[in-house]
Short mmCIF file of C-alpha atoms in Angstrom, two decimals:
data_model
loop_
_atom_site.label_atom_id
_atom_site.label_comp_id
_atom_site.label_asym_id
_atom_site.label_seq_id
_atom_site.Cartn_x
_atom_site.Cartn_y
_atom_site.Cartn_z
CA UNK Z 234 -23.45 -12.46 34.80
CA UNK Z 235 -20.70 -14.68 32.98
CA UNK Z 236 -23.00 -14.38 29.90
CA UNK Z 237 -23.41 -11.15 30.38
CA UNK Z 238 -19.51 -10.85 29.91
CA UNK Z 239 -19.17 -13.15 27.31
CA UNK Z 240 -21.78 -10.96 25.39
CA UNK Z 241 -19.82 -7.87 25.59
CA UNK Z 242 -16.47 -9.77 24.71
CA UNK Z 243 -18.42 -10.58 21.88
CA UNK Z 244 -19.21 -7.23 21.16
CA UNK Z 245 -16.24 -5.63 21.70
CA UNK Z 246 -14.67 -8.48 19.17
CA UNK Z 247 -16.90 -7.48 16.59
CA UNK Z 248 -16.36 -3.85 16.95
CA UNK Z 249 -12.58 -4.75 16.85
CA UNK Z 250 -12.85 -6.28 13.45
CA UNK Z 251 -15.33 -3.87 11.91
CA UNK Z 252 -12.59 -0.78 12.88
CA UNK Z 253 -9.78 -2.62 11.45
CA UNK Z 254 -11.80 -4.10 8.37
CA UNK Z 255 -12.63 -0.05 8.27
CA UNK Z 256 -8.95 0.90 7.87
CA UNK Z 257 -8.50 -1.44 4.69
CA UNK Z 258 -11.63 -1.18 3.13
CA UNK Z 259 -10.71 0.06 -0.94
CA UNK Z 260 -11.19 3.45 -1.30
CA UNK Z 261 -10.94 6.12 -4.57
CA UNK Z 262 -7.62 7.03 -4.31
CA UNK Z 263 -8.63 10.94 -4.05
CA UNK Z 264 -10.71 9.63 -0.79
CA UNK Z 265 -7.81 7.74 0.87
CA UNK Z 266 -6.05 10.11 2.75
CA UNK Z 267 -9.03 11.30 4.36
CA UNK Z 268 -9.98 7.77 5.45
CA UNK Z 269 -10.77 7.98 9.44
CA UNK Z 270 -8.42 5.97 11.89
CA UNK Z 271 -11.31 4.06 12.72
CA UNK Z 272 -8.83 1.45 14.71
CA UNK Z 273 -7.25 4.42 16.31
CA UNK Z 274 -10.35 6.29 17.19
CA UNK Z 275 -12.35 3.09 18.38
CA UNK Z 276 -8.71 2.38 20.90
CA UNK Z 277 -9.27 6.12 21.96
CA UNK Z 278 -13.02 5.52 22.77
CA UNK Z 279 -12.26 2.47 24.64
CA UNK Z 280 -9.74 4.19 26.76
CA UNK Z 281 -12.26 8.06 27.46
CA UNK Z 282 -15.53 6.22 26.93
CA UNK Z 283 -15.46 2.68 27.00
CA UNK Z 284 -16.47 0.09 29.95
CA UNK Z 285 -12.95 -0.67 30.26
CA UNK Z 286 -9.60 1.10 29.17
CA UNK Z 287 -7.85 -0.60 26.30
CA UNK Z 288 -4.28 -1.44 27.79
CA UNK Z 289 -1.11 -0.40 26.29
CA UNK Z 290 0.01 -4.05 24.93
CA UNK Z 291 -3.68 -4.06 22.92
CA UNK Z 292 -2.52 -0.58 21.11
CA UNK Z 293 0.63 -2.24 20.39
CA UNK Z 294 -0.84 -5.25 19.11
CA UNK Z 295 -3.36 -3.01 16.86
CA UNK Z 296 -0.54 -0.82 15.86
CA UNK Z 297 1.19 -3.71 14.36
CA UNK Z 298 -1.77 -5.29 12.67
CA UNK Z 299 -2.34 -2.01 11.01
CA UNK Z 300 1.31 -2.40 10.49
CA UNK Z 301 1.08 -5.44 8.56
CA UNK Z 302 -2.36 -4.96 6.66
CA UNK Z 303 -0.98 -1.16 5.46
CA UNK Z 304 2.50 -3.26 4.34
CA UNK Z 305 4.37 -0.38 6.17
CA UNK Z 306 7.73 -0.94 8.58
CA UNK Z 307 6.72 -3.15 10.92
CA UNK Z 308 6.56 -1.78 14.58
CA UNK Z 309 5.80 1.39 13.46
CA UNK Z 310 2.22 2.12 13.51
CA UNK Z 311 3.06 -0.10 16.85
CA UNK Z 312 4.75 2.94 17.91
CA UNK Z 313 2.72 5.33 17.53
CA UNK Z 314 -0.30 3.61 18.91
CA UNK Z 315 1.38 2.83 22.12
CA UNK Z 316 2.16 6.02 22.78
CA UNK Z 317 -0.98 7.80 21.59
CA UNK Z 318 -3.41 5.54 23.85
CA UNK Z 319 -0.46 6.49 26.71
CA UNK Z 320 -0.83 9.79 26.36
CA UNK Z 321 -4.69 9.39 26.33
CA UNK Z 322 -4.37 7.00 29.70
CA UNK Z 323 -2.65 9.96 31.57
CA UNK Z 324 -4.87 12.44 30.84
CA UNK Z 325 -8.04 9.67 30.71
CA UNK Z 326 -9.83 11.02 34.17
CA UNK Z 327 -9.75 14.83 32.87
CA UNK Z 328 -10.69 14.04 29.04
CA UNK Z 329 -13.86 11.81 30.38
CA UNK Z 330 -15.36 14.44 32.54
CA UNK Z 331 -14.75 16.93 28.90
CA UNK Z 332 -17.95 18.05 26.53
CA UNK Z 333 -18.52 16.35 23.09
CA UNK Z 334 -16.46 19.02 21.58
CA UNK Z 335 -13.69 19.66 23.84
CA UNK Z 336 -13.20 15.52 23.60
CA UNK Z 337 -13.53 15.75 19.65
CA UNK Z 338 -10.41 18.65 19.97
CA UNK Z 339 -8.72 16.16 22.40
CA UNK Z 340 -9.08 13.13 19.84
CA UNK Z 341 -7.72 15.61 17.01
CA UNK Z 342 -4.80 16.34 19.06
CA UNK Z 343 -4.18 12.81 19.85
CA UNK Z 344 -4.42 11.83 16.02
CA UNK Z 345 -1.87 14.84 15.48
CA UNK Z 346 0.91 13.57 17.79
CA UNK Z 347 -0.01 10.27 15.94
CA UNK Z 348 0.91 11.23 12.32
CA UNK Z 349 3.90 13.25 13.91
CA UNK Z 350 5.38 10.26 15.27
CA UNK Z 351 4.83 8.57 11.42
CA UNK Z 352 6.19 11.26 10.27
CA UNK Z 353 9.14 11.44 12.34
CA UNK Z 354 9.98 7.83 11.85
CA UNK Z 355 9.11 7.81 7.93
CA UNK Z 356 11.94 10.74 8.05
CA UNK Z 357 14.44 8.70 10.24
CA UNK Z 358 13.87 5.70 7.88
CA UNK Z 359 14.53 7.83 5.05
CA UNK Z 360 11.64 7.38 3.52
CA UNK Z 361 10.30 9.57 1.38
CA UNK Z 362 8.20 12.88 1.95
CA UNK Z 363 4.04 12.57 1.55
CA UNK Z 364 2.93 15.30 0.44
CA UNK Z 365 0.71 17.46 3.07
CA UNK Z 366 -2.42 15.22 2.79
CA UNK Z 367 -1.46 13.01 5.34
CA UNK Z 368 -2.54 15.49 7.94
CA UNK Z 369 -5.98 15.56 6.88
CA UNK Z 370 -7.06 12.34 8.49
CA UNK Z 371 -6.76 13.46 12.05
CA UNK Z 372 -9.57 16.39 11.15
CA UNK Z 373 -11.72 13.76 9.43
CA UNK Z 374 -11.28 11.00 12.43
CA UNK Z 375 -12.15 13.86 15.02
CA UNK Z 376 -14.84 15.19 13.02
CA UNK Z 377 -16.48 11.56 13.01
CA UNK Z 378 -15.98 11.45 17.06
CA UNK Z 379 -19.07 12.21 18.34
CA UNK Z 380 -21.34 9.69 15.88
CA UNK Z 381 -18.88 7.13 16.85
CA UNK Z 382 -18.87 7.72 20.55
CA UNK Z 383 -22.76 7.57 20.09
CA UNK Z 384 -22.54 4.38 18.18
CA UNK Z 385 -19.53 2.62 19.76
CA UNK Z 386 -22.45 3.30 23.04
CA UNK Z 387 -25.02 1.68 20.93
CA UNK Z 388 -22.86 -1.65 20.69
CA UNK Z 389 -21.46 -1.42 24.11
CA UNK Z 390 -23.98 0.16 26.17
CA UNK Z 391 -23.55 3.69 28.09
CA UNK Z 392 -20.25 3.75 31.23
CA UNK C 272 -26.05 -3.54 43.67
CA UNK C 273 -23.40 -1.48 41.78
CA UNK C 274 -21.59 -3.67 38.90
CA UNK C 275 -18.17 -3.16 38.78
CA UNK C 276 -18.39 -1.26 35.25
CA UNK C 277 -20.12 1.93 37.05
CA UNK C 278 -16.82 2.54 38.59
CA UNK C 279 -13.81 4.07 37.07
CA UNK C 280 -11.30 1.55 36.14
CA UNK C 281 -8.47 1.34 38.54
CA UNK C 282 -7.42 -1.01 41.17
CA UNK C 283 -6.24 0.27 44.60
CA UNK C 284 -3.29 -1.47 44.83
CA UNK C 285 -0.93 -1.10 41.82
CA UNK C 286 0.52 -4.28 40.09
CA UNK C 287 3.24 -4.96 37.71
CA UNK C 288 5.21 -2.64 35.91
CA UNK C 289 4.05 1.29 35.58
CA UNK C 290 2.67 3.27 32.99
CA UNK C 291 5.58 4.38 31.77
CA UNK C 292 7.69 1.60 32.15
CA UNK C 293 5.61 -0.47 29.96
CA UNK C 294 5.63 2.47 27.76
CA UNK C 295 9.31 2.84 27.44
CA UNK C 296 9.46 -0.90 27.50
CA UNK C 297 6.80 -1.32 24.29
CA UNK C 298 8.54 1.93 22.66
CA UNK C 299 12.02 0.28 22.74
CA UNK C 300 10.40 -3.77 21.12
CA UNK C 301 8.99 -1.41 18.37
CA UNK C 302 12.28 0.22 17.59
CA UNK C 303 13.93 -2.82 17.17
CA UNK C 304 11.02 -4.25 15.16
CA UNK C 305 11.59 -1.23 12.83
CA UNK C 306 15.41 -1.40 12.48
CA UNK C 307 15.18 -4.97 11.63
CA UNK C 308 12.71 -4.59 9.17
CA UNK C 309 13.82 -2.34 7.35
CA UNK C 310 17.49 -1.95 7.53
CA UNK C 311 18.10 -5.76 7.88
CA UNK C 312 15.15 -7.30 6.29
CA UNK C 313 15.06 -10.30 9.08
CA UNK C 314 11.64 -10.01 9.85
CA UNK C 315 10.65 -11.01 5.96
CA UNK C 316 9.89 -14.79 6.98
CA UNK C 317 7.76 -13.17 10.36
CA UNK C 318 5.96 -11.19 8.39
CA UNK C 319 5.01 -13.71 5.63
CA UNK C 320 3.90 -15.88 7.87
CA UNK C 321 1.35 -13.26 9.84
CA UNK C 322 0.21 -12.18 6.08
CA UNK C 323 -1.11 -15.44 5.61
CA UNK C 324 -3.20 -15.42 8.78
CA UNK C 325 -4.56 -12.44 7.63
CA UNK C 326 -4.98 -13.09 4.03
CA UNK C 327 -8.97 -14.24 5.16
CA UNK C 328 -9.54 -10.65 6.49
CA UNK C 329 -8.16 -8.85 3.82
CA UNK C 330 -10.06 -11.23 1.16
CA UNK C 331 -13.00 -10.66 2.95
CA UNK C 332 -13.02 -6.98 2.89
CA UNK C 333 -12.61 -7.28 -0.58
CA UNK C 334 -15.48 -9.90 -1.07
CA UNK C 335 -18.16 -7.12 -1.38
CA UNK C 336 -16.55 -4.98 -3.93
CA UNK C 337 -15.46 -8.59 -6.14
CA UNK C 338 -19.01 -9.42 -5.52
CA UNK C 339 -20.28 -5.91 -6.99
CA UNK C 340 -17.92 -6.48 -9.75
CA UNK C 341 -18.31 -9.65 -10.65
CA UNK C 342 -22.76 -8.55 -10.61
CA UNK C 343 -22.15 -5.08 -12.58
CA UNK C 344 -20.47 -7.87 -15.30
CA UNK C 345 -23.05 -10.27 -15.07
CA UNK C 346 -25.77 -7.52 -15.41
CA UNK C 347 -24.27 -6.19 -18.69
CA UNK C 348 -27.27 -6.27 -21.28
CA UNK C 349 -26.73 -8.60 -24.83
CA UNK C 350 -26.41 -5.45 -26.87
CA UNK C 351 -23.49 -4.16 -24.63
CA UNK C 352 -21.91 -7.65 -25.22
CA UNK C 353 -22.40 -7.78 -28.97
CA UNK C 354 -21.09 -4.52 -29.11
CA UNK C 355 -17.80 -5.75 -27.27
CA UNK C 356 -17.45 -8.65 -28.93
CA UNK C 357 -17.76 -6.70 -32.04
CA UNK C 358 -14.41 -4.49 -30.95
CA UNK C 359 -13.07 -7.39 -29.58
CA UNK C 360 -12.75 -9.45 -32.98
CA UNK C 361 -12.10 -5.77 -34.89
CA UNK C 362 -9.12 -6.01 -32.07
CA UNK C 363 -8.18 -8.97 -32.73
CA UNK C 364 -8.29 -9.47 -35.84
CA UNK C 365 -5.47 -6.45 -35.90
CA UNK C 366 -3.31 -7.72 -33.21
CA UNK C 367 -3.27 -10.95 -35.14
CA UNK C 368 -1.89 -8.54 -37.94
CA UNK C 369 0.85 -7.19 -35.91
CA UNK C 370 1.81 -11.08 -34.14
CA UNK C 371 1.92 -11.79 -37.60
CA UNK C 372 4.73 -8.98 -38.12
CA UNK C 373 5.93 -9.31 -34.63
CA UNK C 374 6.97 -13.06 -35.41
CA UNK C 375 8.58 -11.97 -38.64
CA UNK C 376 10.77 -9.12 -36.43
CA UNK C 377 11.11 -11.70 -33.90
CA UNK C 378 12.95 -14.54 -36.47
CA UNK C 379 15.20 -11.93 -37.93
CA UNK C 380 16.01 -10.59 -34.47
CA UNK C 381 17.10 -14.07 -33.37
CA UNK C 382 18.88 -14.12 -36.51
CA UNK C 383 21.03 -10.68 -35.70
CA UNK C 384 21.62 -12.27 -32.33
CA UNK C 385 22.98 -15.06 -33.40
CA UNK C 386 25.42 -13.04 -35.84
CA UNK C 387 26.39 -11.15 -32.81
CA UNK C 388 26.49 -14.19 -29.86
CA UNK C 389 24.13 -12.51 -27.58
CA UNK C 390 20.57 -13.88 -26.66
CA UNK C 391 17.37 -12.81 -26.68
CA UNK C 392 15.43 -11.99 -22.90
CA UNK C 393 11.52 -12.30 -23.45
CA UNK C 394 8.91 -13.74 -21.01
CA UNK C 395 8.43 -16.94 -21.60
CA UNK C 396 5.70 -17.70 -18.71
CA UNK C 397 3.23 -15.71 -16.83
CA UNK C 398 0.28 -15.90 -14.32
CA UNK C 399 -2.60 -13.70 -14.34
CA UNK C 400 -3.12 -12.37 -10.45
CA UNK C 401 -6.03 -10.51 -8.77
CA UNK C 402 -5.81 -7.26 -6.83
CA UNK C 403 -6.74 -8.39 -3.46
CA UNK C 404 -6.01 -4.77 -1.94
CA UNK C 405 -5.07 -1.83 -3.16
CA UNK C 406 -2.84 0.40 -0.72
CA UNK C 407 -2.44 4.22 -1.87
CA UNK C 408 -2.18 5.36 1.72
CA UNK C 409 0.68 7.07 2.83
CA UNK C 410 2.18 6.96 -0.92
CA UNK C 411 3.58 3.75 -0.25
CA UNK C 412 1.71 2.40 -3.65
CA UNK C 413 1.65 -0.94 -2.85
CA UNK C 414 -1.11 -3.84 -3.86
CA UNK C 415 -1.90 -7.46 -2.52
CA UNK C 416 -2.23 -10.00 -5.41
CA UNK C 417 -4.06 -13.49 -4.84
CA UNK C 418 -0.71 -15.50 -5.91
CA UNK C 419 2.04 -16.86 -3.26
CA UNK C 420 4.94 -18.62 -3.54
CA UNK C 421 2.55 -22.21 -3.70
CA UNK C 422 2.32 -20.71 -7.49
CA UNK C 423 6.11 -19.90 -7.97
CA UNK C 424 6.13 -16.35 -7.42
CA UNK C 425 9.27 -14.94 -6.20
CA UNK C 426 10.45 -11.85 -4.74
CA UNK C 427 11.60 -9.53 -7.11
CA UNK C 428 9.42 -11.32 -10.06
CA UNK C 429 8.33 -8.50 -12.54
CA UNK C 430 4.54 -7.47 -12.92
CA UNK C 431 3.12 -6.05 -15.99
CA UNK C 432 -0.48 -5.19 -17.61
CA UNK C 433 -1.27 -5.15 -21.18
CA UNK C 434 -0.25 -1.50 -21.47
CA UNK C 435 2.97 -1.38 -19.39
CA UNK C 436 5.45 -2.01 -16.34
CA UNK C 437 3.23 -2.18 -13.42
CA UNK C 438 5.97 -3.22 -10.47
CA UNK C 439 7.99 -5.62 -8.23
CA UNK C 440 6.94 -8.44 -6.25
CA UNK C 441 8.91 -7.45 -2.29
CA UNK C 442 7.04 -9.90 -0.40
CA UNK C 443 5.36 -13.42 -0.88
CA UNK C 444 2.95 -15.17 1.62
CA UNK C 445 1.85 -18.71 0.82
CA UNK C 446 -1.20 -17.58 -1.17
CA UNK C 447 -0.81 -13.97 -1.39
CA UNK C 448 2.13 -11.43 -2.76
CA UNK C 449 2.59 -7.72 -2.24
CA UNK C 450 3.61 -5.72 -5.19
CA UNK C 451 5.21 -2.40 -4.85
CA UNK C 452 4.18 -0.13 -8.30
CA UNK C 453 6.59 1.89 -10.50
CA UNK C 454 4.61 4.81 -8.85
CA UNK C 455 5.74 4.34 -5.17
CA UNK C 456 8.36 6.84 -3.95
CA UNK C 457 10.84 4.24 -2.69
CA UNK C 458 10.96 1.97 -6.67
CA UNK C 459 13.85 2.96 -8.88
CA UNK C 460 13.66 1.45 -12.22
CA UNK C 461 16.29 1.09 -14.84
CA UNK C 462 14.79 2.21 -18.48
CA UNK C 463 16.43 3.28 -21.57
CA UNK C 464 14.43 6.10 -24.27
CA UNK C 465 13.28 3.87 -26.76
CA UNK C 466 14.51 6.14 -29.46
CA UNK C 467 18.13 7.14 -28.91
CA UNK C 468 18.58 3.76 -26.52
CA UNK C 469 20.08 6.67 -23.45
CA UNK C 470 19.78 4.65 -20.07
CA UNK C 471 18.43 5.72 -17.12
CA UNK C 472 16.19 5.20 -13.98
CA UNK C 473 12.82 6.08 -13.30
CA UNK C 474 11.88 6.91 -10.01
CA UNK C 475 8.40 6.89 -8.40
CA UNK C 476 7.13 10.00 -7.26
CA UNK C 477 3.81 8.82 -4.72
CA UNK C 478 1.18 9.67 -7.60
CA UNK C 479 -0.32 7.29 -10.51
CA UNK C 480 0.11 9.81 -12.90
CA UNK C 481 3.63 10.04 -13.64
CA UNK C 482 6.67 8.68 -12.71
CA UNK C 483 10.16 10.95 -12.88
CA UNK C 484 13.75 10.62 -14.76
CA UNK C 485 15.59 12.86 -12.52
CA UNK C 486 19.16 12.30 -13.47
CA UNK C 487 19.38 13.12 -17.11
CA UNK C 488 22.07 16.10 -18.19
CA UNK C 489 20.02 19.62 -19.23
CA UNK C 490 21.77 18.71 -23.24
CA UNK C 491 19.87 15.13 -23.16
CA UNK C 492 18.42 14.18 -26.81
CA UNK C 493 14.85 13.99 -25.17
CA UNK C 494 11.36 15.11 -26.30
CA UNK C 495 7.71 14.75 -25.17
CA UNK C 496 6.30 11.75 -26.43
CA UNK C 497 9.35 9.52 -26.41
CA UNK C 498 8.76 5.83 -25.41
CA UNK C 499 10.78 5.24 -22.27
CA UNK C 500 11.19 1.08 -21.82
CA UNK C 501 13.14 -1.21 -20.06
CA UNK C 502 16.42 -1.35 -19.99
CA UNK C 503 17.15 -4.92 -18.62
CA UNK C 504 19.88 -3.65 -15.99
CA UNK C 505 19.74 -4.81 -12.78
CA UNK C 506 18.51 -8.13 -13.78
CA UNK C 507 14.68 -7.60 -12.55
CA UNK C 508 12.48 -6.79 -15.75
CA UNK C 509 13.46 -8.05 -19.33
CA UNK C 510 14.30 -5.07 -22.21
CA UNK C 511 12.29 -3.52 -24.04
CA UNK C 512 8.90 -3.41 -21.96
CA UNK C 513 7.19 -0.49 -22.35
CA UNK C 514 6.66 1.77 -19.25
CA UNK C 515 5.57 5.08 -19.96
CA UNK C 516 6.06 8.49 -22.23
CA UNK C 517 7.83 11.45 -21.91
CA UNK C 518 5.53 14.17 -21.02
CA UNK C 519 7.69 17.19 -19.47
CA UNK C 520 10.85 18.14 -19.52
CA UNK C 521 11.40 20.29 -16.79
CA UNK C 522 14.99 22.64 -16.25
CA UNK C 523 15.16 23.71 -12.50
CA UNK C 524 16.70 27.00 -12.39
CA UNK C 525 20.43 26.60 -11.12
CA UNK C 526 20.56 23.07 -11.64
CA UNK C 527 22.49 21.16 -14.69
CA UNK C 528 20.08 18.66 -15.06
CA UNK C 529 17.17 18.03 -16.70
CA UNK C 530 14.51 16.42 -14.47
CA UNK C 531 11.59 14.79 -17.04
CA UNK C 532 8.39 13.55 -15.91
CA UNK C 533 6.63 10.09 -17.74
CA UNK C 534 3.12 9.40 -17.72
CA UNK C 535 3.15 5.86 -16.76
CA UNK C 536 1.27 3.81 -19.51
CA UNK C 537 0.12 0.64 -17.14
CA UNK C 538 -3.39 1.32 -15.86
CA UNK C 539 -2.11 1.61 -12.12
CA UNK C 540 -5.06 3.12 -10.81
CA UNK C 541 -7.74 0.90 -12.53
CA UNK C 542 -6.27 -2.57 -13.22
CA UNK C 543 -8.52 -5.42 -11.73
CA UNK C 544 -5.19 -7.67 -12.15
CA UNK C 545 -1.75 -8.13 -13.22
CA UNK C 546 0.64 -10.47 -14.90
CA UNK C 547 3.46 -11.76 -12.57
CA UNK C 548 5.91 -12.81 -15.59
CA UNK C 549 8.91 -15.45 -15.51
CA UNK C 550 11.86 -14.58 -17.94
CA UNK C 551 14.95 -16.44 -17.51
CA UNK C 552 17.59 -14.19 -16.79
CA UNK C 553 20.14 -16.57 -16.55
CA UNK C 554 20.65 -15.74 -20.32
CA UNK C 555 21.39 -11.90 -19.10
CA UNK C 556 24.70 -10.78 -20.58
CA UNK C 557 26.79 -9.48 -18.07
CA UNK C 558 26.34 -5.29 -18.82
CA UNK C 559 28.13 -3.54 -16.16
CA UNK C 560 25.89 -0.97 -14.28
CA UNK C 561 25.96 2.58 -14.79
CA UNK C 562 25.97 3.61 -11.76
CA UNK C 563 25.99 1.84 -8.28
CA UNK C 564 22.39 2.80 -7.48
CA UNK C 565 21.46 0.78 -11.12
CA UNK C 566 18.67 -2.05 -10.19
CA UNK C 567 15.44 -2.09 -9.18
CA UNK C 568 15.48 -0.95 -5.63
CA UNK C 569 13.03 -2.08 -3.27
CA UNK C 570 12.92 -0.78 0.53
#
């Protein structure tokens, strides 16, 4: 049994490091802005799909790693994180019991409010606008949803 | 017997703080973290030290593409390399031409200085650093060299490629520097039109391709295809450095200014590595700024 555990901490490591080595690999520059939120996505999958909910103080802790690898204001990608995977604990029994496609809509919305919050805080920083390609990464992460739910199951095994 | 993972996740009896407390609670530490980051700055020695614990990750993303890299160079066939090597001593042999000239300009340049008791700012030392990681995202254009401050490098320390003006070091780690580029929205640079010597800044505008001169009057003596270099104001880059040329001049309609876009001439989007440069500019003569925004900003 305690092996059995250990295995899956394992596991879930590994799939921890892959997501965020995901988020920095390089990248054409034209490609960039539709990079998934592979961290982002694989938080959201541990909270709808996975065998247990990633907590709020893990999203904050990812939030600020992703703060500190993207060299952005610290605390923000912190915020936004936090208050994504809150959002996504609320409404976690209703989203679970949800199709692949209704959940894929879900995760889109959920990436939305993300980049809204960035935005909102890049624009009370007073930090420049960028561009309109920024929103395209939501449609590409939620578009990627249902292979990674399949393969985040692989790893994990089926809840 | 049912495992505890075939059940839904939540305990009967409800411990520690709620939902939403630990929300608001994690909401208000990240507000703070952002405030003092970037309107005090006092989380610069914090966040060194967390780049250096995750210098191994970041190298180790990289380690594939290096490895491809370095390969694709390996695997380049003897004709290819005769054929470079050819160029190479063509090159050379006609760069050697123009040191040769250069070094002539340079002695009677030291000589006008002298007649006129002002000194001369050039880099005198430099390090070649590798692009660790390249970040585009978000049009913060920002890159992760392979030199810290165990080399020297300082905050605010020029970088440059053969062509051009690359950017500013904002933040060293023990073995690894971040390097915001003349293309990120939030760098100002102070340059000067290499051929009427007008001052002004360049600003960043979140793409490689260009960089903007947005405060120049609509009667400024300015063409396509003027140099625009350094100025030396503001302390951070020496004068004279080359950073990009003139491509557009663009009049807004209502507006009194001109606002002129320069195609950067650093290779920002394809440069393997950069030279971090050391000039002393203790020997700056005190020029009074043009204007209080004058200096290299950095956010």
């Amino acid at each position: 049994m305690a092996r059995g555990t250990a295995w899956r901490t394992a596991r879930m490591m590994l799939l921890g490091v892959t997501s965020t080595a995901a988020c920095v690999v390089p990248l054409p520059n034209w490609l960039d802005p539709a990079r998934p939120a592979f961290l982002s996505i694989t938080l959201l999958w541990l909270v709808f799909a996975g065998p247990k909910p990633a907590g709020l103080l893990a999203a904050w802790l990812a939030g600020l790693l992703l703060d500190l690898l993207q060299g952005g204001m610290l605390g923000q990608n912190a915020l936004a994180m936090v208050v994504t995977v809150a959002i996504a604990l609320k409404f976690r029994l209703q989203v679970k019991t949800f199709e692949k496609p209704n959940q894929t809509l879900v995760v889109a919305g959920l990436l939305f409010i993300y980049e809204f919050l960035m935005f909102c805080t890049d624009s009370l920083a007073g930090l420049r606008g960028r561009g309109g390609w920024q929103w395209l990464y939501p449609v590409t992460s939620a578009l990627l949803w249902p292979w990674l739910d399949e393969l985040h199951k692989r790893v994990l095994g089926r809840h | 017997m049912a495992s505890r993972q075939d059940h839904d996740y939540r305990p009967l009896l409800v411990s520690g703080p709620s939902l939403a407390a630990r929300l608001f609670m994690l909401v208000i530490v990240s507000g703070i973290l952002m405030i003092a980051d970037h309107r005090a700055g006092y989380l610069d020695a914090l966040r060194s030290t967390l780049m250096a614990g995750l210098y191994p990750l970041q190298r180790s993303v990289d380690a594939p593409f290096s490895a491809a890299r370095w390969l694709s160079e390996g695997l380049a066939t003897h004709s290819m390399l005769r054929r470079e090597n050819g160029r190479l001593a063509e090159e050379n042999r006609e760069l050697r031409l123009r040191q040769m000239r250069l070094d002539a300009l340079e002695r009677e340049n030291a000589r006008l200085r002298e007649a006129s008791q002002t000194t001369a700012r050039v880099i005198d030392r430099y390090l070649v650093a590798e692009l660790v990681r390249v970040e585009m995202d978000r049009l913060r254009h920002r890159v992760l060299v392979n030199r810290g401050s165990t080399d020297g490098v300082y905050v605010g320390q020029p970088a440059l490629d053969a062509q051009g003006v690359f950017g500013q070091v904002t933040r060293v780690g023990p073995v690894s520097a971040e390097v915001i580029m003349i293309s990120d929205p939030a760098h100002a640079l102070p340059v000067a039109i290499n051929r009427t010597g007008m001052r002004t800044i360049a600003y960043g505008r979140g793409t490689l391709e260009r960089i903007e001169l947005p405060f120049l009057p609509g009667n400024a003596d300015i063409e396509p295809g003027d140099l625009v270099v350094t100025s030396g104001l503001g302390g951070v880059f020496p004068p004279g450095y080359p950073v990009g040329e003139v491509e557009e001049l663009l009049k807004e309609p209502g507006e009194q200014g001109l606002r002129v876009t320069v195609r950067p001439l650093a290779r920002l989007s394809s440069d393997p590595e950069v030279l971090l440069a050391w000039y002393d500019n203790q020997l700056v003569e005190p020029v009074a700024p043009m204007s209080p925004n004058d200096g290299a900003e950095v956010p």
